[in-house]
């Protein structure tokens, strides 16, 4: 049996060892300012896990645009430099790897099979296909057409909203369901088991921090159960060639790549497509919600937007002029402002070779070369770019007209020189779903305001940040209740 003394001695040795290791941790002069944190081994992990935002803000205040925090055995360098640093980091795919960073979570978060997660060439092939399909205008048009038709079917005269009159609706639930449904149908076709997947998916997303913090299974039973359900359903979907044949060109062409490889099991398909659904829906659903909600909350702005919607309806073809709507300066400004305020993404990389970045400190003239160590992680929190008062006065306020030409130099500064708007990241891994995400938000905005009179009955919810820092477009901390009334004359008939 172990005596207490022995245990005490062992603990003392371990603590001494850790403390020594902690004291020896350091960084060279050519490296970013280094913050070890107070506790051996765990470094700044506790403060970091509770709520990273205030910690990062105070470090930013003290050390500037780049610094390294030691968290649980890892050196994490935080960088937010719209002048030089971010651009260089995003374009350097030879020394900074997104794929290797993702290796940490592909299996543990999304349930990738080992064989898929380890096959870099295969993953690269899939990623290139996603980019090729989603940046092709005709292929994307195929997807967005289904998106429009499906969204309309959710709110038209045969829908549950056909007769609503002063009905109180939670606009967040409405958006979450409708954007998820229309997008799932547009990508996966009529065979997508929406009814079986939606609730467990939502459950997984709501428990995401438990996965990111690697809670053991017994502390996150519901989360794991929900994830398994989604994975099972996706696996069965891909074992059914008939259902797959009804899906979009994106899903079919990815399917063909799987079928031509050695990765053909239900689990191989499920993990990968779960990640695609997550990358897409966890961001575009709340983004589309915030666009609509912020416009609804501002009566004057809402009237202006309704006017734009009316103007871009063509009675001859009985269609909205989607291209014109997507390019309308006010609608785009509202969308961009939403992305600026609500994109809570850490663009992250593993440093695969030592590299040197030029980083600005206070200004362009005050830059310095900084070395990143091989094996460390680079984290670029997009909201540190987007919530910067030097660029965006009153940064935490949603101002729908901020991005209008007339407000350049007033509500946005240094826009021509600095890269301070980057909700999609940049360089080699810039989001391939960005065009689709704009469509989703605009389709919902247009159909909702065209068919309903929407009247807010409470204040907008606040976005949740806290321990969800970096976990995707911010979610609201509660629902947003509004009154829905079916318009007697939809905006298209006014035209
Ligand atoms: C408002 C919605 C969205 C936002 C804010 C967003 C944001 C981002 C960002 C910032 C990145 C780059 C990450 C990095 O640099 O580390 C990214 C990557 C990615 N996004 Fe999106 N995204 C959105 C919607 C979508 C949609 C609709 C899809 C649909 C398929 C999608 C698929 C992807 C994929 C596959 C990648 C990885 C690209 C790669 O590995 O090179 N995203 N997204
Ligand atoms: C930026 O300036 C601060 C002082 O304002 C300094 O502590 C910090 O080390 C500088 N950062 C770099 C990367 O030079
Ligand atoms: C990436 O970084 C390495 C190491 O600093 C450098 O040699 C290379 O030129 C960089 N590549 C790009 C595209 O900036």
Coordinates of C-alpha atoms and ligand atoms in Angstrom, one line a residue:
X1 CA 0.0 0.0 0.0
X2 CA 1.2 3.5 -0.7
X3 CA 1.9 5.5 2.4
X4 CA 0.8 9.1 2.7
X5 CA 4.5 10.1 2.9
X6 CA 5.3 8.4 -0.3
X7 CA 2.4 10.1 -2.1
X8 CA 3.4 13.5 -0.6
X9 CA 7.0 12.9 -1.8
X10 CA 5.9 12.0 -5.3
X11 CA 3.7 15.0 -5.5
X12 CA 6.5 17.2 -4.3
X13 CA 8.8 15.9 -7.0
X14 CA 6.2 16.4 -9.7
X15 CA 5.5 19.9 -8.5
X16 CA 9.1 20.8 -8.4
X17 CA 9.7 19.4 -11.8
X18 CA 6.8 21.3 -13.3
X19 CA 7.8 24.5 -11.6
X20 CA 11.3 24.2 -12.9
X21 CA 10.0 23.5 -16.4
X22 CA 7.8 26.5 -16.1
X23 CA 10.6 28.8 -15.0
X24 CA 12.7 27.6 -17.9
X25 CA 10.0 28.3 -20.5
X26 CA 11.0 31.3 -22.4
X27 CA 11.0 33.0 -25.8
X28 CA 13.8 34.7 -27.7
X29 CA 14.0 38.4 -28.5
X30 CA 13.0 37.8 -32.1
X31 CA 9.8 36.0 -30.9
X32 CA 6.5 37.6 -29.9
X33 CA 6.1 38.8 -26.3
X34 CA 5.6 35.6 -24.3
X35 CA 3.0 35.2 -21.5
X36 CA 3.5 32.1 -19.4
X37 CA 0.7 32.5 -16.9
X38 CA 0.8 31.8 -13.2
X39 CA 0.3 28.0 -13.0
X40 CA 3.0 25.5 -13.9
X41 CA 2.1 23.3 -16.8
X42 CA -1.4 24.6 -17.3
X43 CA 0.0 28.1 -18.0
X44 CA -2.9 30.5 -18.7
X45 CA -5.4 27.7 -19.3
X46 CA -7.8 28.5 -16.5
X47 CA -8.3 32.1 -17.3
X48 CA -8.4 31.2 -20.9
X49 CA -11.0 28.5 -20.7
X50 CA -13.4 30.6 -18.6
X51 CA -13.6 33.6 -20.9
X52 CA -10.8 34.3 -23.4
X53 CA -12.1 37.6 -24.5
X54 CA -11.2 39.9 -21.5
X55 CA -7.8 38.1 -21.2
X56 CA -6.9 38.6 -24.8
X57 CA -8.1 42.2 -24.7
X58 CA -5.9 43.1 -21.8
X59 CA -2.9 41.3 -23.4
X60 CA -3.6 43.1 -26.6
X61 CA -3.6 46.4 -24.7
X62 CA -0.3 45.6 -23.1
X63 CA 1.6 43.8 -25.9
X64 CA 0.1 45.0 -29.2
X65 CA -0.8 43.1 -32.3
X66 CA 1.1 39.8 -31.6
X67 CA 1.8 37.9 -28.5
X68 CA 2.2 34.3 -27.4
X69 CA 0.2 32.7 -24.6
X70 CA 1.2 29.4 -23.0
X71 CA -1.9 27.3 -22.6
X72 CA -1.8 23.7 -21.4
X73 CA 1.5 22.8 -22.9
X74 CA 1.0 24.7 -26.1
X75 CA 2.4 28.0 -27.4
X76 CA -0.4 29.9 -29.0
X77 CA 0.5 33.0 -30.8
X78 CA -2.3 35.5 -31.3
X79 CA -2.1 37.8 -34.2
X80 CA -4.3 40.6 -35.4
X81 CA -2.5 42.9 -37.7
X82 CA -4.6 44.2 -40.6
X83 CA -1.6 46.0 -42.0
X84 CA 1.0 43.3 -42.7
X85 CA 0.7 40.3 -40.4
X86 CA -2.6 38.6 -41.2
X87 CA -2.1 39.0 -45.0
X88 CA 1.3 37.3 -44.8
X89 CA 0.1 34.5 -42.6
X90 CA -2.9 33.8 -44.8
X91 CA -0.8 33.6 -47.9
X92 CA 1.9 31.4 -46.4
X93 CA 0.6 27.9 -46.8
X94 CA 4.0 26.3 -46.9
X95 CA 4.9 27.2 -43.3
X96 CA 1.5 27.5 -41.8
X97 CA -1.0 24.6 -42.1
X98 CA -4.7 24.6 -41.6
X99 CA -4.9 20.9 -42.3
X100 CA -2.5 20.0 -39.6
X101 CA -4.2 22.3 -37.1
X102 CA -7.5 20.6 -38.0
X103 CA -6.0 17.2 -37.3
X104 CA -6.5 18.0 -33.6
X105 CA -10.3 18.1 -34.0
X106 CA -11.3 16.1 -37.1
X107 CA -11.7 12.9 -35.2
X108 CA -12.5 14.2 -31.7
X109 CA -15.1 16.8 -32.9
X110 CA -16.6 15.6 -36.1
X111 CA -16.0 11.9 -35.9
X112 CA -13.7 11.5 -38.9
X113 CA -12.5 8.0 -39.4
X114 CA -8.8 7.5 -38.8
X115 CA -8.2 6.6 -42.4
X116 CA -9.9 9.7 -43.8
X117 CA -8.2 12.0 -41.3
X118 CA -4.8 10.6 -42.1
X119 CA -5.2 10.8 -45.9
X120 CA -4.0 14.3 -46.7
X121 CA -4.0 13.9 -50.4
X122 CA -7.6 12.7 -50.3
X123 CA -8.7 15.6 -48.1
X124 CA -6.9 18.1 -50.3
X125 CA -8.7 16.6 -53.3
X126 CA -12.1 17.1 -51.6
X127 CA -11.2 20.6 -50.5
X128 CA -10.3 21.6 -54.1
X129 CA -13.6 20.2 -55.4
X130 CA -15.6 22.2 -52.8
X131 CA -13.8 25.4 -54.0
X132 CA -14.3 24.5 -57.7
X133 CA -18.0 23.8 -57.4
X134 CA -18.9 26.7 -55.1
X135 CA -16.9 29.3 -57.1
X136 CA -18.5 28.3 -60.4
X137 CA -21.4 30.6 -61.2
X138 CA -23.5 28.1 -63.2
X139 CA -23.0 25.3 -60.6
X140 CA -23.7 27.7 -57.7
X141 CA -26.8 28.9 -59.5
X142 CA -28.1 25.4 -59.6
X143 CA -27.8 25.2 -55.8
X144 CA -29.3 28.7 -55.1
X145 CA -32.3 28.0 -57.3
X146 CA -33.3 25.1 -55.1
X147 CA -32.5 27.2 -52.1
X148 CA -35.0 29.9 -53.2
X149 CA -37.7 27.4 -54.1
X150 CA -37.3 25.5 -50.9
X151 CA -37.3 28.6 -48.7
X152 CA -40.4 29.9 -50.5
X153 CA -42.2 26.6 -49.8
X154 CA -41.6 27.1 -46.1
X155 CA -43.4 30.5 -46.0
X156 CA -45.8 30.5 -48.9
X157 CA -49.6 30.0 -49.0
X158 CA -49.4 26.3 -48.3
X159 CA -47.1 26.7 -45.3
X160 CA -47.9 27.0 -41.7
X161 CA -47.4 30.7 -41.9
X162 CA -50.1 31.1 -44.6
X163 CA -52.7 32.8 -42.3
X164 CA -50.7 34.2 -39.4
X165 CA -52.1 37.3 -38.1
X166 CA -50.3 39.0 -35.2
X167 CA -48.8 35.6 -34.4
X168 CA -45.9 35.8 -32.0
X169 CA -42.9 34.0 -33.4
X170 CA -39.4 33.4 -32.1
X171 CA -37.5 34.8 -35.1
X172 CA -34.3 32.8 -34.1
X173 CA -36.2 29.5 -34.2
X174 CA -37.8 30.5 -37.5
X175 CA -34.4 31.4 -39.1
X176 CA -32.6 28.4 -37.6
X177 CA -35.2 25.9 -38.9
X178 CA -35.8 27.6 -42.3
X179 CA -32.2 28.3 -43.3
X180 CA -31.1 24.8 -42.1
X181 CA -33.9 23.1 -43.9
X182 CA -33.6 25.0 -47.2
X183 CA -29.9 24.7 -47.3
X184 CA -29.9 20.9 -46.4
X185 CA -32.4 20.3 -49.2
X186 CA -30.4 22.4 -51.7
X187 CA -27.2 20.5 -50.9
X188 CA -28.4 17.0 -50.2
X189 CA -31.7 16.8 -52.1
X190 CA -35.1 15.5 -51.1
X191 CA -33.6 12.3 -49.5
X192 CA -31.9 14.2 -46.7
X193 CA -33.4 12.9 -43.4
X194 CA -34.0 16.4 -42.1
X195 CA -36.6 15.3 -39.4
X196 CA -34.1 12.8 -38.0
X197 CA -31.1 15.0 -38.1
X198 CA -32.2 18.5 -37.2
X199 CA -32.8 18.2 -33.4
X200 CA -29.7 16.1 -32.7
X201 CA -27.6 18.5 -34.8
X202 CA -28.9 21.5 -32.9
X203 CA -28.1 19.7 -29.7
X204 CA -24.5 19.0 -30.8
X205 CA -24.1 22.6 -31.8
X206 CA -25.4 23.8 -28.5
X207 CA -22.9 21.5 -26.7
X208 CA -20.0 22.4 -28.9
X209 CA -17.9 23.9 -26.1
X210 CA -18.0 20.6 -24.2
X211 CA -16.5 18.9 -27.3
X212 CA -13.9 21.7 -27.8
X213 CA -12.8 21.5 -24.2
X214 CA -12.7 17.7 -24.5
X215 CA -15.1 16.9 -21.7
X216 CA -15.0 13.1 -21.1
X217 CA -17.9 11.2 -22.5
X218 CA -19.7 10.8 -19.2
X219 CA -20.0 14.5 -18.7
X220 CA -21.3 15.1 -22.2
X221 CA -23.5 12.0 -22.8
X222 CA -26.3 13.9 -24.5
X223 CA -23.8 15.7 -26.8
X224 CA -22.2 12.4 -27.8
X225 CA -25.6 10.7 -28.3
X226 CA -26.7 13.5 -30.5
X227 CA -23.5 13.4 -32.6
X228 CA -23.8 9.7 -33.1
X229 CA -27.4 10.0 -34.3
X230 CA -26.3 12.6 -36.9
X231 CA -23.4 10.4 -38.0
X232 CA -25.6 7.3 -38.3
X233 CA -28.1 9.1 -40.4
X234 CA -25.5 10.6 -42.7
X235 CA -23.8 7.2 -43.0
X236 CA -27.1 5.6 -44.2
X237 CA -27.8 8.4 -46.6
X238 CA -24.5 7.8 -48.4
X239 CA -25.1 4.1 -48.6
X240 CA -28.2 4.8 -50.7
X241 CA -27.2 5.7 -54.2
X242 CA -30.8 6.7 -55.0
X243 CA -30.9 9.4 -52.4
X244 CA -27.4 10.5 -53.3
X245 CA -28.4 10.8 -57.0
X246 CA -31.0 13.5 -55.9
X247 CA -28.5 15.7 -54.2
X248 CA -26.7 18.7 -55.5
X249 CA -23.7 18.7 -57.9
X250 CA -21.5 19.6 -54.9
X251 CA -22.5 16.5 -52.9
X252 CA -22.5 14.2 -55.9
X253 CA -19.0 15.2 -57.0
X254 CA -17.6 14.8 -53.5
X255 CA -19.4 11.4 -53.4
X256 CA -17.6 10.4 -56.6
X257 CA -14.3 11.2 -55.1
X258 CA -15.1 9.0 -52.1
X259 CA -16.2 6.2 -54.4
X260 CA -13.0 6.3 -56.4
X261 CA -11.0 6.0 -53.2
X262 CA -10.5 3.4 -50.5
X263 CA -12.7 5.4 -48.1
X264 CA -16.2 4.1 -48.7
X265 CA -17.6 3.1 -45.4
X266 CA -20.7 4.8 -43.9
X267 CA -18.4 6.2 -41.2
X268 CA -15.9 7.6 -43.7
X269 CA -18.7 9.6 -45.4
X270 CA -20.4 10.6 -42.2
X271 CA -17.5 12.3 -40.5
X272 CA -16.5 14.4 -43.5
X273 CA -20.0 15.5 -44.4
X274 CA -20.8 16.3 -40.8
X275 CA -17.9 18.7 -40.8
X276 CA -19.1 20.3 -44.1
X277 CA -22.6 20.7 -42.5
X278 CA -21.0 22.2 -39.5
X279 CA -18.7 24.6 -41.3
X280 CA -21.7 25.8 -43.3
X281 CA -24.7 25.8 -41.0
X282 CA -23.1 26.8 -37.7
X283 CA -22.1 30.0 -39.3
X284 CA -24.6 30.8 -42.0
X285 CA -27.7 30.2 -39.9
X286 CA -26.9 32.8 -37.2
X287 CA -25.5 35.2 -39.8
X288 CA -28.8 35.1 -41.7
X289 CA -30.7 35.6 -38.4
X290 CA -28.7 38.6 -37.3
X291 CA -29.1 40.3 -40.7
X292 CA -32.9 39.9 -40.6
X293 CA -33.2 40.7 -36.9
X294 CA -31.1 43.8 -37.0
X295 CA -33.1 45.2 -39.9
X296 CA -36.5 44.3 -38.3
X297 CA -35.3 46.1 -35.1
X298 CA -34.9 49.4 -36.9
X299 CA -38.2 50.5 -38.4
X300 CA -36.8 53.2 -40.7
X301 CA -34.2 50.9 -42.1
X302 CA -36.7 48.1 -42.5
X303 CA -38.9 50.4 -44.6
X304 CA -36.0 51.3 -46.8
X305 CA -35.1 47.6 -47.4
X306 CA -38.8 46.8 -48.1
X307 CA -38.7 49.5 -50.8
X308 CA -35.6 47.9 -52.3
X309 CA -37.2 44.5 -52.3
X310 CA -40.3 45.9 -54.1
X311 CA -38.2 47.6 -56.7
X312 CA -36.4 44.4 -57.6
X313 CA -39.4 42.2 -58.3
X314 CA -40.1 41.5 -61.9
X315 CA -43.9 40.8 -62.4
X316 CA -43.2 39.6 -66.0
X317 CA -41.1 36.6 -64.9
X318 CA -42.7 36.5 -61.4
X319 CA -39.2 36.5 -59.9
X320 CA -37.1 38.7 -57.8
X321 CA -34.0 40.1 -59.5
X322 CA -31.7 38.2 -57.2
X323 CA -28.4 39.5 -58.7
X324 CA -29.5 43.1 -58.2
X325 CA -30.6 42.3 -54.7
X326 CA -27.3 40.7 -53.9
X327 CA -25.5 43.7 -55.2
X328 CA -27.7 46.3 -53.6
X329 CA -25.4 48.6 -51.6
X330 CA -27.7 48.9 -48.6
X331 CA -28.5 45.2 -48.3
X332 CA -24.8 44.5 -48.7
X333 CA -23.8 47.0 -46.1
X334 CA -26.3 45.4 -43.6
X335 CA -24.8 42.0 -44.4
X336 CA -21.2 43.2 -44.1
X337 CA -21.9 45.0 -40.8
X338 CA -23.5 41.8 -39.5
X339 CA -20.4 39.8 -40.4
X340 CA -18.2 42.4 -38.9
X341 CA -19.9 42.4 -35.6
X342 CA -20.8 38.8 -35.3
X343 CA -18.1 36.7 -36.9
X344 CA -16.5 35.0 -33.9
X345 CA -13.9 32.8 -35.7
X346 CA -10.3 32.0 -34.9
X347 CA -8.5 31.4 -38.1
X348 CA -5.9 28.9 -36.8
X349 CA -2.8 27.3 -38.2
X350 CA -0.1 24.9 -37.1
X351 CA 3.4 26.4 -37.6
X352 CA 5.1 23.6 -39.7
X353 CA 8.5 25.5 -40.1
X354 CA 9.9 28.4 -38.3
X355 CA 8.9 31.5 -40.2
X356 CA 9.2 35.3 -39.9
X357 CA 6.3 37.7 -40.2
X358 CA 6.4 41.4 -40.5
X359 CA 4.1 42.8 -37.9
X360 CA 3.0 46.3 -37.4
X361 CA 2.8 47.6 -33.9
X362 CA 1.2 51.0 -33.4
X363 CA 1.4 52.1 -37.1
X364 CA 2.7 51.1 -40.5
X365 CA 6.1 52.8 -39.8
X366 CA 6.6 50.9 -36.6
X367 CA 6.8 47.3 -37.7
X368 CA 9.0 44.5 -36.6
X369 CA 10.0 41.0 -37.9
X370 CA 8.8 38.4 -35.5
X371 CA 9.7 34.7 -35.6
X372 CA 7.1 32.0 -35.1
X373 CA 8.4 28.7 -33.8
X374 CA 7.8 25.4 -35.5
X375 CA 5.3 23.4 -33.6
X376 CA 3.4 26.3 -32.1
X377 CA -0.1 27.4 -33.1
X378 CA -1.1 30.6 -34.7
X379 CA -4.5 32.0 -33.9
X380 CA -6.0 34.9 -35.7
X381 CA -9.2 36.0 -34.0
X382 CA -11.2 37.8 -36.7
X383 CA -13.1 39.8 -34.1
X384 CA -9.9 41.5 -33.0
X385 CA -9.8 42.9 -36.5
X386 CA -13.5 43.7 -36.6
X387 CA -13.9 45.3 -33.2
X388 CA -11.0 47.6 -33.6
X389 CA -12.1 51.2 -32.8
X390 CA -9.2 52.7 -34.8
X391 CA -11.0 51.4 -37.9
X392 CA -14.7 51.1 -36.8
X393 CA -15.8 53.9 -34.5
X394 CA -18.3 52.6 -31.9
X395 CA -17.3 49.0 -32.9
X396 CA -19.8 47.1 -30.8
X397 CA -22.8 48.9 -32.3
X398 CA -24.5 47.5 -35.4
X399 CA -24.8 50.3 -37.9
X400 CA -26.6 49.0 -41.0
X401 CA -25.3 51.9 -43.2
X402 CA -21.7 51.7 -42.0
X403 CA -20.4 50.1 -45.2
X404 CA -22.1 52.5 -47.6
X405 CA -19.7 54.4 -49.8
X406 CA -20.7 57.7 -48.2
X407 CA -19.6 56.5 -44.8
X408 CA -16.0 55.6 -45.8
X409 CA -13.5 57.6 -43.8
X410 CA -16.3 58.3 -41.2
X411 CA -17.6 55.0 -40.0
X412 CA -14.8 53.0 -41.5
X413 CA -11.2 54.3 -41.4
X414 CA -8.1 53.2 -43.3
X415 CA -10.2 50.9 -45.4
X416 CA -8.0 51.2 -48.5
X417 CA -4.7 50.4 -46.8
X418 CA -5.7 47.9 -44.1
X419 CA -7.3 44.6 -44.3
X420 CA -9.8 45.1 -41.5
X421 CA -12.7 43.2 -42.9
X422 CA -12.0 39.5 -43.2
X423 CA -15.0 37.4 -42.1
X424 CA -14.1 34.7 -44.6
X425 CA -10.4 34.6 -43.6
X426 CA -8.0 35.1 -46.5
X427 CA -5.4 33.6 -48.8
X428 CA -5.3 29.9 -49.6
X429 CA -8.1 28.9 -47.2
X430 CA -10.6 31.7 -47.7
X431 CA -14.1 30.4 -47.1
X432 CA -15.3 28.6 -50.3
X433 CA -18.9 28.9 -49.0
X434 CA -18.9 32.7 -48.9
X435 CA -21.1 33.2 -51.9
X436 CA -23.6 30.6 -50.8
X437 CA -23.7 32.2 -47.3
X438 CA -24.7 35.6 -48.7
X439 CA -27.4 34.0 -50.8
X440 CA -28.9 32.2 -47.8
X441 CA -29.1 35.4 -45.8
X442 CA -30.5 37.5 -48.7
X443 CA -33.1 34.8 -49.7
X444 CA -34.4 34.7 -46.2
X445 CA -34.5 38.5 -45.8
X446 CA -36.3 39.0 -49.1
X447 CA -39.0 36.3 -48.7
X448 CA -39.6 37.1 -45.1
X449 CA -40.1 40.9 -45.5
X450 CA -42.0 40.4 -48.8
X451 CA -44.6 38.1 -47.3
X452 CA -44.9 39.3 -43.7
X453 CA -45.3 42.4 -41.8
X454 CA -42.8 41.8 -39.0
X455 CA -43.1 43.8 -35.8
X456 CA -40.6 43.5 -33.0
X457 CA -42.1 43.2 -29.5
X458 CA -38.9 43.1 -27.5
X459 CA -35.2 44.2 -27.6
X460 CA -32.7 42.3 -29.7
X461 CA -31.0 39.4 -27.8
X462 CA -27.3 39.8 -27.0
X463 CA -24.8 37.6 -28.7
X464 CA -23.1 35.0 -26.5
X465 CA -19.3 35.2 -26.4
X466 CA -17.9 33.9 -23.1
X467 CA -16.5 30.4 -23.4
X468 CA -17.7 30.1 -27.0
X469 CA -14.9 32.4 -28.1
X470 CA -13.8 31.4 -31.6
X471 CA -16.6 28.9 -32.0
X472 CA -18.2 30.5 -35.1
X473 CA -20.7 33.2 -35.9
X474 CA -22.1 34.4 -32.5
X475 CA -25.4 32.9 -31.4
X476 CA -28.1 34.9 -29.6
X477 CA -28.4 34.4 -25.8
X478 CA -32.2 33.9 -26.1
X479 CA -34.9 34.0 -28.8
X480 CA -36.2 37.1 -30.4
X481 CA -39.9 37.4 -30.3
X482 CA -41.7 39.3 -33.1
X483 CA -45.2 39.6 -34.4
X484 CA -45.8 38.0 -37.8
X485 CA -48.7 39.1 -40.0
X486 CA -49.3 37.7 -43.4
X487 CA -49.3 40.7 -45.8
X488 CA -52.6 41.0 -47.6
X489 CA -50.6 42.4 -50.5
X490 CA -47.2 40.9 -50.6
X491 CA -44.4 43.3 -51.7
X492 CA -44.3 41.6 -55.1
X493 CA -47.9 42.7 -55.8
X494 CA -47.1 46.3 -54.9
X495 CA -44.5 46.4 -57.7
Ligands
LIG1 C1 -21.7 33.3 -42.6 C2 -21.2 32.1 -42.9 C3 -19.8 31.6 -42.9 C4 -18.7 32.2 -42.3 C5 -18.6 33.4 -41.5 C6 -17.5 31.4 -42.7 C7 -16.2 31.6 -42.3 C8 -15.2 30.8 -42.7 C9 -13.8 31.2 -42.4 C10 -13.3 32.4 -41.7 C11 -13.0 30.2 -43.0 C12 -11.5 30.1 -43.0 C13 -11.0 29.5 -41.8 C14 -9.5 29.7 -41.6 O1 -8.9 30.5 -42.3 O2 -9.0 29.0 -40.7 C15 -13.9 29.2 -43.6 C16 -13.5 28.0 -44.2 C17 -14.4 27.1 -44.7 N1 -15.7 27.3 -44.9 FE1 -16.8 28.9 -44.3 N2 -18.0 30.3 -43.5 C18 -19.3 30.5 -43.7 C19 -20.2 29.7 -44.4 C20 -19.8 28.5 -45.1 C21 -20.6 27.8 -45.9 C22 -22.1 28.1 -46.3 C23 -19.9 26.7 -46.4 C24 -20.5 25.7 -47.3 C25 -20.0 24.6 -47.7 C26 -18.6 26.8 -45.8 C27 -17.5 25.9 -46.0 C28 -16.2 26.2 -45.5 C29 -15.1 25.2 -45.8 C30 -15.2 23.9 -46.4 C31 -14.0 25.8 -45.2 C32 -12.5 25.3 -45.2 C33 -11.7 25.8 -46.4 C34 -10.4 25.2 -46.4 O3 -10.1 24.2 -45.8 O4 -9.5 25.7 -47.2 N3 -18.5 28.0 -45.0 N4 -15.2 29.7 -43.4
LIG2 C1 4.5 46.9 -29.4 O1 4.6 48.0 -28.5 C2 4.5 47.6 -27.1 C3 4.6 48.9 -26.3 O2 3.6 49.8 -26.8 C4 5.6 46.7 -26.7 O3 5.4 46.3 -25.4 C5 5.6 45.5 -27.6 O4 6.6 44.6 -27.4 C6 5.6 45.9 -29.1 N1 5.4 44.7 -29.9 C7 6.2 44.3 -30.9 C8 5.9 43.1 -31.6 O5 7.2 45.0 -31.2
LIG3 C1 6.6 31.5 -46.0 O1 7.6 31.5 -44.9 C2 8.9 31.0 -45.3 C3 9.7 31.1 -44.0 O2 9.7 32.4 -43.4 C4 9.4 31.8 -46.4 O3 10.7 31.3 -46.8 C5 8.5 31.8 -47.6 O4 9.0 32.6 -48.6 C6 7.1 32.3 -47.2 N1 6.2 32.1 -48.3 C7 5.3 33.0 -48.6 C8 4.4 32.7 -49.8 O5 5.2 34.1 -48.1

